[in-house]
Short mmCIF file of C-alpha atoms in Angstrom, two decimals:
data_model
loop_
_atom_site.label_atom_id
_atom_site.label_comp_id
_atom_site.label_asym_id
_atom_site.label_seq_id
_atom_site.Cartn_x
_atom_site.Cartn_y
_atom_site.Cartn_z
CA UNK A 11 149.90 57.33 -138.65
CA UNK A 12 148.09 60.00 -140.16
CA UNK A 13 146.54 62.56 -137.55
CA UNK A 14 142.84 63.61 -138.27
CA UNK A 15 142.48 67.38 -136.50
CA UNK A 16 139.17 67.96 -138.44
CA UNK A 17 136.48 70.15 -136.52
CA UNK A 18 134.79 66.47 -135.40
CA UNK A 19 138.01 65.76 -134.03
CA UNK A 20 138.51 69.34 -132.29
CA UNK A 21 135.00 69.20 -130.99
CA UNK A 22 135.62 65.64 -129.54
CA UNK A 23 138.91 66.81 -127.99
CA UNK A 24 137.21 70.20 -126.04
CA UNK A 25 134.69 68.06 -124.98
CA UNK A 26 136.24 65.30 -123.22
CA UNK A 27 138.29 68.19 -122.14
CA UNK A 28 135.67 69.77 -120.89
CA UNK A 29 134.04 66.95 -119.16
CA UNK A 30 137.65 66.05 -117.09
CA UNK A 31 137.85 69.93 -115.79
CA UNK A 32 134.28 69.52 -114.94
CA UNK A 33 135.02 66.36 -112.97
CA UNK A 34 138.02 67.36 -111.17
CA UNK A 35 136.29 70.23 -110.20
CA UNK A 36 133.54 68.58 -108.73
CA UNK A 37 136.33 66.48 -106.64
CA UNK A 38 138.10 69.50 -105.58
CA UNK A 39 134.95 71.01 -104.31
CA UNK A 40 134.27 67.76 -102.28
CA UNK A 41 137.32 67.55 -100.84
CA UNK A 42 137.52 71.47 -100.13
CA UNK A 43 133.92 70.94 -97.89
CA UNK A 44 134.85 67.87 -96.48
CA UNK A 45 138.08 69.36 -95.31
CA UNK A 46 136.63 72.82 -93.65
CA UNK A 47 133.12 71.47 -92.91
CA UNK A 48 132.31 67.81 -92.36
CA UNK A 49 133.49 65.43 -89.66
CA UNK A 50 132.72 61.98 -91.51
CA UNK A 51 131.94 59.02 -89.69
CA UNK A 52 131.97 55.77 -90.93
CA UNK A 53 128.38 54.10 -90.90
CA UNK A 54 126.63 50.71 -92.30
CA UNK A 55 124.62 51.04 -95.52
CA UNK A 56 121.51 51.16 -94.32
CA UNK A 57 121.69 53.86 -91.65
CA UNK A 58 121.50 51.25 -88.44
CA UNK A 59 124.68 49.87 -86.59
CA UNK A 60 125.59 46.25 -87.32
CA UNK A 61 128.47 44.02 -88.18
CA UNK A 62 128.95 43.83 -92.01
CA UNK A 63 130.09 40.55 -93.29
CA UNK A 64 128.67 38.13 -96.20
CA UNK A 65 128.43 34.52 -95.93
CA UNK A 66 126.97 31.86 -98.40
CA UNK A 67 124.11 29.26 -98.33
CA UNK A 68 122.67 27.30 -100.67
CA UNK A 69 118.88 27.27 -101.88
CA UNK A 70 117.11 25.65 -104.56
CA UNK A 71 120.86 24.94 -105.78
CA UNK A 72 121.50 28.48 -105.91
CA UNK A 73 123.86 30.57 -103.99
CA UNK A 74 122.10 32.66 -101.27
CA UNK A 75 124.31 35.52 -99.96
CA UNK A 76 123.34 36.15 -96.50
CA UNK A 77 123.48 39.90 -95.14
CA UNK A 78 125.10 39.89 -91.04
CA UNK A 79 123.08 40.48 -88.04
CA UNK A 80 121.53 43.22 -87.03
CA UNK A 81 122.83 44.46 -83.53
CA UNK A 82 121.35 47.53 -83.09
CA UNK A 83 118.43 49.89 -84.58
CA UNK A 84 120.46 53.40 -83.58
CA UNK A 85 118.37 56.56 -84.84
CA UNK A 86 121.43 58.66 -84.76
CA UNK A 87 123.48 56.22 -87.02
CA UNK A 88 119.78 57.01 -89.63
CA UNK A 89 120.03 60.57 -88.91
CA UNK A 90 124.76 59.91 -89.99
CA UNK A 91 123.21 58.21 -93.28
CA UNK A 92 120.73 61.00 -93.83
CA UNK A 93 122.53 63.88 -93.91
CA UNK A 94 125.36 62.15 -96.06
CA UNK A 95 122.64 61.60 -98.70
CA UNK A 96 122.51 65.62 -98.60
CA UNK A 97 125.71 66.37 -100.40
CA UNK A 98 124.58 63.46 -103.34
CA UNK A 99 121.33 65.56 -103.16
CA UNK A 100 122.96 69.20 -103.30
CA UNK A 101 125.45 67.96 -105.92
CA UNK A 102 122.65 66.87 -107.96
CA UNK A 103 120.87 69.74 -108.27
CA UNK A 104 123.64 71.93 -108.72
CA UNK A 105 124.66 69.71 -112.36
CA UNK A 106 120.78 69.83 -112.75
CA UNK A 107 121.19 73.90 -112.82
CA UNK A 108 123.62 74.80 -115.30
CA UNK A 109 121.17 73.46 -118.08
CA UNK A 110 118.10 75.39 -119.37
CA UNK A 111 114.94 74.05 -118.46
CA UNK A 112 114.14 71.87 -121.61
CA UNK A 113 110.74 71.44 -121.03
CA UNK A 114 110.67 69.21 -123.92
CA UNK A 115 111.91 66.82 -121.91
CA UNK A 116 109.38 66.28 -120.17
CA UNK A 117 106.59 66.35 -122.36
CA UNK A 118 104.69 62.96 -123.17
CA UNK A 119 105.39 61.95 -126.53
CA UNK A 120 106.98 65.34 -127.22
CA UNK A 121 107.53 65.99 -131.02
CA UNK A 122 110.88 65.12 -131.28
CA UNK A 123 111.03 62.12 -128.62
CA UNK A 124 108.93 59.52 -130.65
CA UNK A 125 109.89 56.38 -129.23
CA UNK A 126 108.73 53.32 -131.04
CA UNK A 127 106.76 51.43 -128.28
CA UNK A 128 106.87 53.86 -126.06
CA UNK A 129 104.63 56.59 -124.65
CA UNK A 130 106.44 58.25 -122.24
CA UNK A 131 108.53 61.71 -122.26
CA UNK A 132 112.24 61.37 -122.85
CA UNK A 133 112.67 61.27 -119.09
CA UNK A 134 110.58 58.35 -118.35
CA UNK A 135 112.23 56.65 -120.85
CA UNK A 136 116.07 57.14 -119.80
CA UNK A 137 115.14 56.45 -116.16
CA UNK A 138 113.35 53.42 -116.96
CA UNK A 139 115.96 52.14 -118.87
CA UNK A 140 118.93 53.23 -116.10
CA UNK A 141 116.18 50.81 -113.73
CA UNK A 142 116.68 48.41 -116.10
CA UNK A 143 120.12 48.45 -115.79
CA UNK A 144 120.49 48.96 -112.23
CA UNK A 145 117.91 46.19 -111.72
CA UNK A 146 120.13 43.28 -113.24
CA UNK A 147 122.57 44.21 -110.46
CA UNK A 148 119.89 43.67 -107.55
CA UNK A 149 119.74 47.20 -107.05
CA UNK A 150 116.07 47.29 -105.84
CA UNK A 151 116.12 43.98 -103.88
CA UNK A 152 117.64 46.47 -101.45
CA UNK A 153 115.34 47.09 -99.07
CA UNK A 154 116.13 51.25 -99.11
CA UNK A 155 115.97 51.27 -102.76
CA UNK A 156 112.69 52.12 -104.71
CA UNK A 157 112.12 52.10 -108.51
CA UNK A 158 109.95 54.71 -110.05
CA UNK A 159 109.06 51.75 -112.66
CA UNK A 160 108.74 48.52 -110.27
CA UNK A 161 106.48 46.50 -112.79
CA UNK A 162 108.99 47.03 -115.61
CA UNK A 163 112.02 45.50 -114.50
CA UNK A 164 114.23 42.36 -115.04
CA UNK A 165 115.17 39.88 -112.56
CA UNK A 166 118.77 40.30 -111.32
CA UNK A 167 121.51 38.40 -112.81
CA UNK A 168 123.72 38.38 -109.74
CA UNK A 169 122.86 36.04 -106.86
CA UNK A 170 120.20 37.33 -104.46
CA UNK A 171 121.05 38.32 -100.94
CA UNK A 172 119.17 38.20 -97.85
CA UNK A 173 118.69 41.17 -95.96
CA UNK A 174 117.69 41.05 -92.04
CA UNK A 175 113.99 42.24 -91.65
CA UNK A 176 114.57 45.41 -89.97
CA UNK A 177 111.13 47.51 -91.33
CA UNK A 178 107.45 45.95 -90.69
CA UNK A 179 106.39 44.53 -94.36
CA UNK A 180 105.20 47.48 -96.29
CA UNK A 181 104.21 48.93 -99.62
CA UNK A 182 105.06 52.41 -100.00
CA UNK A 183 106.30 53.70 -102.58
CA UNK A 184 106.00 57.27 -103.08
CA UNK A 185 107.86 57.88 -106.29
CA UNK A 186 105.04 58.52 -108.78
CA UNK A 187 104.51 61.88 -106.57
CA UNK A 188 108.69 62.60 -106.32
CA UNK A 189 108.61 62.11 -110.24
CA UNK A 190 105.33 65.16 -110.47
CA UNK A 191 106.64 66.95 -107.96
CA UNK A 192 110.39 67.37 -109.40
CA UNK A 193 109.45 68.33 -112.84
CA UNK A 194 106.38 70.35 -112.19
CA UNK A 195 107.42 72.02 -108.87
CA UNK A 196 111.14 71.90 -108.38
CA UNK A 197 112.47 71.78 -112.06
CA UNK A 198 110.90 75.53 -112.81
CA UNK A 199 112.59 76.68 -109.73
CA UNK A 200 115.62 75.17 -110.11
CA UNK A 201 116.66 76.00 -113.94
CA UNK A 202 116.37 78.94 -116.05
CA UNK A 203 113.57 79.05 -118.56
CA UNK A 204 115.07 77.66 -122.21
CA UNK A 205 116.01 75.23 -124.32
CA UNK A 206 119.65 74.48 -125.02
CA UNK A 207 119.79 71.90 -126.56
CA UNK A 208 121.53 69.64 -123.99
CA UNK A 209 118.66 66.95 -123.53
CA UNK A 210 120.78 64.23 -122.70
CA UNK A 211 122.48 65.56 -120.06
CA UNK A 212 119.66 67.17 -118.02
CA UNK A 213 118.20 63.66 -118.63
CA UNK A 214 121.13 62.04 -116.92
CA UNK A 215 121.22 64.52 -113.93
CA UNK A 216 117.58 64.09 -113.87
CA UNK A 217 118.00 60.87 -113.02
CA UNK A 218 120.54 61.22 -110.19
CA UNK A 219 118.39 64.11 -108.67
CA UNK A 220 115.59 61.66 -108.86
CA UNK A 221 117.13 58.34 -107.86
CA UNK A 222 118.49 60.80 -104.41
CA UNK A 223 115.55 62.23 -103.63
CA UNK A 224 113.83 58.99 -103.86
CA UNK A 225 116.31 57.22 -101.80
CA UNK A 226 116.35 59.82 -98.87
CA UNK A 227 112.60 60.32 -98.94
CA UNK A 228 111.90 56.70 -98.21
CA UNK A 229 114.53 56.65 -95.73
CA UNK A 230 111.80 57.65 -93.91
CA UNK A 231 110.22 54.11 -93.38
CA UNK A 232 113.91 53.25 -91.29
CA UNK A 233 113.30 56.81 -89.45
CA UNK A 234 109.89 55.61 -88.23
CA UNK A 235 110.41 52.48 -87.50
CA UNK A 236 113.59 53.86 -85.26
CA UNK A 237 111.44 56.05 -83.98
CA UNK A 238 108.07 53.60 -83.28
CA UNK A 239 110.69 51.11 -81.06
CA UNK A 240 111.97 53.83 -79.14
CA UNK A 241 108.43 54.46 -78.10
CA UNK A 242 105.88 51.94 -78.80
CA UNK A 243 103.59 52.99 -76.27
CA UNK A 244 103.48 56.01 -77.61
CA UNK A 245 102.79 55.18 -81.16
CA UNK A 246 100.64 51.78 -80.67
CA UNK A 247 97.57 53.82 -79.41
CA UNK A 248 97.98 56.21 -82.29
CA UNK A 249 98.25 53.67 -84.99
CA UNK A 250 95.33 51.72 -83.83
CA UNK A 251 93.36 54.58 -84.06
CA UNK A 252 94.70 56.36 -87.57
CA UNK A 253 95.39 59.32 -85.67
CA UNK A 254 97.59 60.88 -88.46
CA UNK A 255 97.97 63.93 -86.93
CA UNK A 256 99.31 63.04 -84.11
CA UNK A 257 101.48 61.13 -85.08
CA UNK A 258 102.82 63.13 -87.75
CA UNK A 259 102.85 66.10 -84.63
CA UNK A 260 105.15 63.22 -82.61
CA UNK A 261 107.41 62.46 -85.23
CA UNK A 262 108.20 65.81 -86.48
CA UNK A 263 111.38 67.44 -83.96
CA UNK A 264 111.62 70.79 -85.09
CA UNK A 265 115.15 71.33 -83.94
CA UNK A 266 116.54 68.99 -86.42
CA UNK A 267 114.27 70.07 -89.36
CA UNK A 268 116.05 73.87 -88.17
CA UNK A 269 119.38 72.39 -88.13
CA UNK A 270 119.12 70.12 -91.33
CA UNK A 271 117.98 73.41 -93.41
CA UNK A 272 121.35 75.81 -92.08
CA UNK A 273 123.19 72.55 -92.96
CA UNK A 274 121.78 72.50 -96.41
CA UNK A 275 121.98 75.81 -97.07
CA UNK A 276 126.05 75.77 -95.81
CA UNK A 277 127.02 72.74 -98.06
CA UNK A 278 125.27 74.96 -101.29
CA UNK A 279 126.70 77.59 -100.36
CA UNK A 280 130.50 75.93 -100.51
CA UNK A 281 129.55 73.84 -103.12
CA UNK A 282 127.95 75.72 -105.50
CA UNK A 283 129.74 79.18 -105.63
CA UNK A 284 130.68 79.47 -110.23
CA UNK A 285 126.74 78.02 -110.49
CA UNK A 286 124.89 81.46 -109.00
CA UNK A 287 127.20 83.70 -111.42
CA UNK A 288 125.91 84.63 -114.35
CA UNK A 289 123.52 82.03 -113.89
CA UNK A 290 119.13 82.16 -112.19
CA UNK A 291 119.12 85.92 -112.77
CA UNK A 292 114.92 85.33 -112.22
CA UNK A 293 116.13 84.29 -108.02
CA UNK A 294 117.05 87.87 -107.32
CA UNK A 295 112.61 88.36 -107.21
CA UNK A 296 112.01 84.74 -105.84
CA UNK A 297 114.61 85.02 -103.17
CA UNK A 298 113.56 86.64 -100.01
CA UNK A 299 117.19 86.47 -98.04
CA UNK A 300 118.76 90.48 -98.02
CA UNK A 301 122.68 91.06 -99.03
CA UNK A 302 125.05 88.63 -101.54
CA UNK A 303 123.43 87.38 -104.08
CA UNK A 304 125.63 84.11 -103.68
CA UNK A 305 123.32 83.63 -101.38
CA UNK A 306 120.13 83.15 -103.05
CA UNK A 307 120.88 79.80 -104.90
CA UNK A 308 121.88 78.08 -101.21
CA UNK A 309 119.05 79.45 -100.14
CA UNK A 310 116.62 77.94 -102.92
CA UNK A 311 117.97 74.33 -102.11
CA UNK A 312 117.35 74.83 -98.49
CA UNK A 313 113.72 75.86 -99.52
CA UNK A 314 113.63 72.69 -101.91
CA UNK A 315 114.36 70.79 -98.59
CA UNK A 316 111.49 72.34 -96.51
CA UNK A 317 108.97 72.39 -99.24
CA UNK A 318 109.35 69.18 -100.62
CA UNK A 319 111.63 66.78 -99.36
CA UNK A 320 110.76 67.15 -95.36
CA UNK A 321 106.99 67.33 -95.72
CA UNK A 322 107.60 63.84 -98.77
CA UNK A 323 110.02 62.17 -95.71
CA UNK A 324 107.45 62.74 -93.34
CA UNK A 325 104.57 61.07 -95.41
CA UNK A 326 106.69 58.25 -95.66
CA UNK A 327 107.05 57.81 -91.90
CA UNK A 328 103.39 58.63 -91.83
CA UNK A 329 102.08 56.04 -93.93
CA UNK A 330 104.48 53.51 -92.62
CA UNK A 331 103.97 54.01 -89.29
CA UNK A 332 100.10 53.25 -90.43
CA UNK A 333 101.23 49.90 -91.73
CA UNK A 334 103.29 49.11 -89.59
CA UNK A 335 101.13 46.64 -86.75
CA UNK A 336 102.31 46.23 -83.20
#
């Protein structure tokens, strides 16, 4: 057998090279964080504590896969589930960095992203298609899963399952705002100003950025509805009038909003210490923290969390809790 070591072939071989290292140093800087700062606790998928546990009925001749019963609604089991999603958010946006900006991207019917059929940038178009995807696999008949393109997708191919009504019927689905507000508002921050030529992957971290943002910012329906049957006297007056002040003011707890941003800013800082070398050089004038400028980048995700993904959480639990009737 002949051996082909053309420059295709070298190129091919560096780049799968690449792409392992890359990998197996994301593990290693998992394990390193979960080793010196996280205390994991096993939870249930949606945030509250129940029994896990499938079992099958039949409907219209179909097989009906029924989700166990809820035993309790436990806000601090949410609050477990939410600041897991933190690392899949922090990890995110670190891949998301080490790209230019690529602003072409993001433009509709950019230049050189003519899609027959299509009028959307290049990002609409790979995250509609991951929904796509995702969709024939039930992803979004999960009810803490929201597409960004709900009206475009297929019906799954895998037999439907029945989830226990834990949130008040509802139809919020902030993602139209996520989608503006990550490539107008957090993109520019987040990346160097460029073009490198790597479209496809800050596509495909796009997406993941997106999909967990979107994911822990409507985690907030689960968070108010916690929060409404811990105190339904409280809220019930409130709702009936559409006080949304108040009870946006009762909902926010400003020691765990505090805590959440040192946590965020600790898990960048550990995870991302080869992205701030070399790399942002414009965060030494947006960065306001004094001393190592390691510290800037952890500090930019933290700010990401309080400018964006707090105030989008709390809307959620806003607008739910204005659903949501007694």
């Amino acid at each position: 057998m002949r051996l082909h070591t053309g420059r295709a072939s070298l190129t091919r071989m560096f780049a799968n090279t690449e792409v392992i290292v890359g990998v197996r140093r994301l593990e290693h800087r998992r394990a390193v964080f979960s080793t010196l700062c996280v205390q994991r606790q096993e939870g249930p998928t949606l945030g509250f504590s129940r029994r896990r546990g499938l079992k099958a009925s039949s409907r219209n001749g179909r097989r009906l896969w029924m989700v166990s019963q809820i035993e309790k609604f436990d806000l601090e089991q949410l609050r477990t589930k939410l600041i897991r999603q933190e690392e899949t958010i922090i990890f995110a946006l670190i891949e998301r960095a080490q790209f230019k900006r690529n602003v072409v991207i993001y433009e509709k019917e950019g230049p050189l992203f003519r899609i027959p059929g299509f009028s959307g940038s290049f990002l609409d178009y790979l995250l509609l298609e991951t929904e796509r995807l995702h969709a024939r696999v039930r992803r979004y008949t999960a009810p803490d899963e929201h597409a960004f393109f709900p009206d475009q997708l297929p019906k799954p191919i895998l037999p439907p399952l029945a989830y226990e009504q834990v949130l008040h019927p509802n139809s919020i689905n902030v993602n139209e705002k996520i989608l503006q507000i990550y490539t107008q508002e957090i993109i520019p921050r987040l990346t160097d100003e460029g073009d490198d030529l790597n479209y496809g992957s800050s596509c495909v971290n796009d997406v993941a950025c997106l999909q967990a943002l979107s994911k822990r910012i409507h985690y907030g329906k689960f968070v108010a509805e916690a929060k409404y049957r811990a105190a339904p006297a409280l809220y019930r007056p409130l709702i009936e009038q559409r006080d949304t002040e108040a009870i946006k003011e009762n909902l926010t707890d400003r020691s765990v909003e505090a805590q959440l941003l040192r946590r965020v800013e600790m898990k960048a800082a550990t995870y991302g210490r080869e992205v701030e070398v070399g790399q942002m050089q414009r965060l030494r004038h947006e960065a306001t923290l004094d001393g190592d400028e390691s510290q800037h980048f952890p500090r930019l995700l933290a700010n990401i969390y309080a400018n964006y993904v707090i105030p989008l959480t709390k809307e959620v639990e806003v607008l739910y809790m204005l659903q949501r009737w007694p």
